[in-house]
XYZ file of C-alpha atoms in Angstrom:
235
model
C 14.153 21.910 -27.256
C 17.228 20.550 -25.531
C 17.641 18.736 -22.437
C 14.272 20.883 -20.870
C 12.299 19.114 -22.781
C 12.628 15.853 -21.675
C 11.524 17.832 -18.231
C 8.570 19.255 -19.689
C 5.318 19.909 -16.913
C 7.790 18.909 -14.322
C 6.426 21.059 -11.767
C 3.609 20.136 -11.217
C 4.522 16.675 -10.355
C 7.406 17.529 -7.871
C 4.874 20.152 -6.166
C 2.189 16.981 -5.561
C 4.832 14.685 -5.405
C 5.496 14.886 -1.372
C 2.400 15.148 0.269
C 1.419 12.776 -2.359
C 4.029 10.049 -1.001
C 2.873 11.322 2.278
C -0.780 10.514 1.687
C 0.341 7.387 -0.138
C 2.141 5.034 2.845
C -0.307 7.214 5.567
C -3.328 5.552 3.350
C -1.394 1.500 2.832
C -0.479 1.604 6.902
C -4.310 3.411 7.656
C -5.366 0.269 5.184
C -3.423 -2.242 7.333
C -4.857 -1.162 11.094
C -7.687 -1.140 9.641
C -7.469 -5.270 9.173
C -5.455 -6.018 12.561
C -7.127 -6.566 15.445
C -3.593 -6.769 17.490
C -0.801 -3.836 15.766
C 1.293 -7.309 15.809
C -0.958 -8.529 13.571
C 0.240 -10.109 10.825
C -1.397 -9.482 7.493
C -2.112 -12.151 4.044
C -1.055 -10.905 1.406
C -4.222 -9.924 -0.266
C -5.371 -7.984 2.765
C -2.178 -6.100 2.511
C -3.357 -5.847 -1.277
C -6.277 -4.268 0.529
C -4.954 -2.148 2.083
C -2.510 -0.862 -0.957
C -6.066 -0.056 -2.355
C -6.955 1.892 0.111
C -3.714 3.592 -0.317
C -4.554 4.255 -3.702
C -7.804 5.993 -3.305
C -6.008 8.659 -1.157
C -3.875 9.575 -3.065
C -6.229 10.580 -6.257
C -6.467 13.452 -4.760
C -3.848 15.240 -4.935
C -2.768 13.304 -8.251
C -5.889 13.618 -10.388
C -5.499 17.721 -10.660
C -1.176 17.271 -10.898
C -1.452 14.795 -13.907
C -3.739 16.156 -16.052
C -1.632 19.813 -16.059
C 1.407 17.636 -16.475
C -0.175 15.856 -19.773
C -1.696 18.826 -21.437
C 1.954 20.709 -20.779
C 4.047 17.238 -22.749
C 1.596 17.348 -25.840
C 1.312 21.166 -26.386
C 5.185 21.842 -27.866
C 3.952 18.979 -30.077
C 1.024 20.982 -31.162
C 3.484 24.358 -31.947
C 1.139 26.927 -30.384
C 2.172 27.381 -26.770
C -1.077 27.629 -23.981
C 0.277 27.928 -21.400
C 3.590 29.333 -20.296
C 3.900 26.832 -16.874
C 2.138 25.024 -14.459
C 0.216 27.529 -12.407
C -1.042 28.864 -15.492
C -2.423 25.472 -16.570
C -4.440 25.077 -13.354
C -5.404 28.511 -13.853
C -7.118 28.421 -17.406
C -8.650 25.357 -16.990
C -10.758 26.234 -13.890
C -11.340 29.802 -15.623
C -12.180 27.607 -18.593
C -14.514 24.269 -16.618
C -13.908 25.562 -13.113
C -12.832 22.141 -10.186
C -14.486 20.349 -12.317
C -11.785 20.736 -15.277
C -9.101 20.886 -13.101
C -10.056 16.898 -11.914
C -10.803 16.027 -14.701
C -9.837 12.393 -15.718
C -10.376 11.226 -11.764
C -12.746 8.116 -12.107
C -9.236 6.776 -14.752
C -6.614 7.661 -12.096
C -8.535 5.944 -9.955
C -9.075 2.608 -12.222
C -5.382 2.990 -12.312
C -4.167 4.005 -8.502
C -6.466 1.518 -6.883
C -4.974 -1.927 -7.898
C -1.985 -0.385 -8.867
C -1.295 0.687 -5.369
C -2.330 -2.844 -4.154
C -0.186 -4.626 -6.443
C 2.825 -1.901 -5.205
C 2.713 -2.402 -2.253
C 1.837 -6.320 -0.751
C 4.690 -7.244 -3.704
C 7.085 -5.524 -1.811
C 6.020 -7.039 1.349
C 6.732 -10.205 -0.438
C 9.483 -9.865 -1.778
C 10.775 -8.192 1.801
C 9.553 -11.628 3.249
C 10.972 -13.712 0.599
C 14.391 -11.540 0.599
C 14.666 -12.823 5.344
C 13.379 -15.954 5.570
C 13.924 -15.605 9.196
C 11.638 -12.594 9.194
C 13.504 -9.702 10.961
C 12.596 -7.532 7.991
C 14.155 -4.295 10.470
C 17.035 -5.810 9.386
C 16.680 -5.211 5.461
C 20.098 -4.396 4.239
C 20.353 -1.745 1.248
C 20.320 -4.036 -2.073
C 18.100 -5.724 -0.627
C 15.647 -2.782 -0.377
C 16.652 -1.348 -3.864
C 15.658 -4.618 -4.949
C 12.334 -5.323 -3.721
C 11.242 -1.472 -3.616
C 12.587 -1.237 -7.613
C 10.766 -4.432 -8.416
C 8.089 -3.360 -6.744
C 7.345 -0.079 -9.003
C 7.831 -3.045 -11.809
C 5.265 -4.702 -10.704
C 3.141 -1.645 -9.934
C 3.456 0.192 -13.639
C 2.434 -3.632 -15.429
C -0.741 -3.116 -13.260
C -1.218 0.832 -14.185
C -0.721 1.376 -18.286
C -3.346 0.073 -19.888
C -5.196 2.572 -17.157
C -2.586 5.158 -17.230
C -2.873 5.451 -21.608
C -6.443 5.899 -21.361
C -6.271 8.097 -18.770
C -3.467 10.354 -20.544
C -5.569 10.424 -24.084
C -9.190 11.713 -21.818
C -7.214 14.650 -20.224
C -5.560 15.990 -23.219
C -8.891 15.279 -25.758
C -10.612 18.357 -26.203
C -13.620 18.889 -24.268
C -16.757 17.114 -25.384
C -14.622 14.488 -27.148
C -16.043 11.831 -24.718
C -19.039 12.186 -23.454
C -19.125 8.428 -22.615
C -16.210 9.095 -20.731
C -13.040 6.413 -20.763
C -15.644 3.643 -22.423
C -15.392 5.819 -26.132
C -11.262 6.465 -25.168
C -10.839 2.502 -25.058
C -13.541 2.238 -27.862
C -11.425 4.820 -30.692
C -7.898 3.601 -29.156
C -8.245 -0.032 -30.441
C -10.075 0.063 -32.928
C -7.755 2.478 -34.180
C -4.271 1.122 -32.847
C -5.069 -2.616 -31.826
C -5.157 -3.700 -27.815
C -1.577 -2.956 -28.174
C -1.691 0.714 -27.718
C -3.274 0.011 -23.883
C 0.860 -0.057 -23.203
C 2.357 3.192 -25.881
C 4.916 3.487 -23.792
C 5.913 0.559 -21.879
C 9.904 0.477 -21.912
C 10.488 4.328 -20.779
C 7.791 3.314 -18.507
C 9.857 0.148 -16.943
C 13.105 1.589 -17.547
C 11.832 4.585 -14.626
C 9.858 2.630 -12.606
C 13.266 0.577 -11.023
C 15.101 2.938 -10.333
C 12.552 5.647 -8.939
C 10.449 3.074 -6.635
C 13.638 1.750 -5.272
C 14.996 4.818 -4.422
C 11.243 5.610 -3.468
C 11.358 2.728 -0.609
C 14.923 3.039 0.761
C 14.007 7.038 1.553
C 10.907 5.296 3.640
C 12.477 2.644 5.624
C 15.859 5.230 5.835
C 12.707 8.066 6.875
C 10.578 4.767 9.648
C 14.545 4.241 11.118
C 14.955 7.528 12.252
C 11.674 8.775 12.976
C 11.801 5.816 15.210
C 15.400 6.186 16.609
C 13.506 10.123 17.147
C 10.736 9.185 18.936
C 10.703 5.459 20.150
C 7.160 5.217 21.368
C 5.368 7.546 19.054
């Protein structure tokens, strides 16, 4: 399939990634504010974890349909049948066949993946920022330290997210009616046929992506926040 085969199904996550990360960081900020009595209150790590989990709830509304479309497009090449011509065509067909429920199939498993993983993601990043700046002046964190903290946070995130992600992908790409009891049926079948290790399928590939992708993500966030604080310091 050439190099393009490595990017199959890319349009759906690209369309969703900007609003998804906006909502993700907004959810984390909201989660922190809900637990603070004063704006300068320092939160504990369990509180940061809770704020991160709220972020995972917020992003699911965007992530679930994008993940569903991405997974279907990625596996159709292996079947030898071209059912969907692209992301938009896939979304239209899913809606035509099963309505909005067809587009959002796998939402519960997306929540099971993103809620604890997002908690780990943000808590780890804040923890590493504190470690890398013992004096506590995190506003002056250098670019290499931001990259390191963000990349490692991504690895911790996916260490938690991989098992539910495997279940979600299997469920979202299954024929209608194959798993009537949802993730419980997927889990039983996967362990029975392939063993517990199958829950960590794709571990190496995910980890290779996790560090650079999330290092770039947090660097982009920190640069954007500095620019916005400079542009509108009182906002």
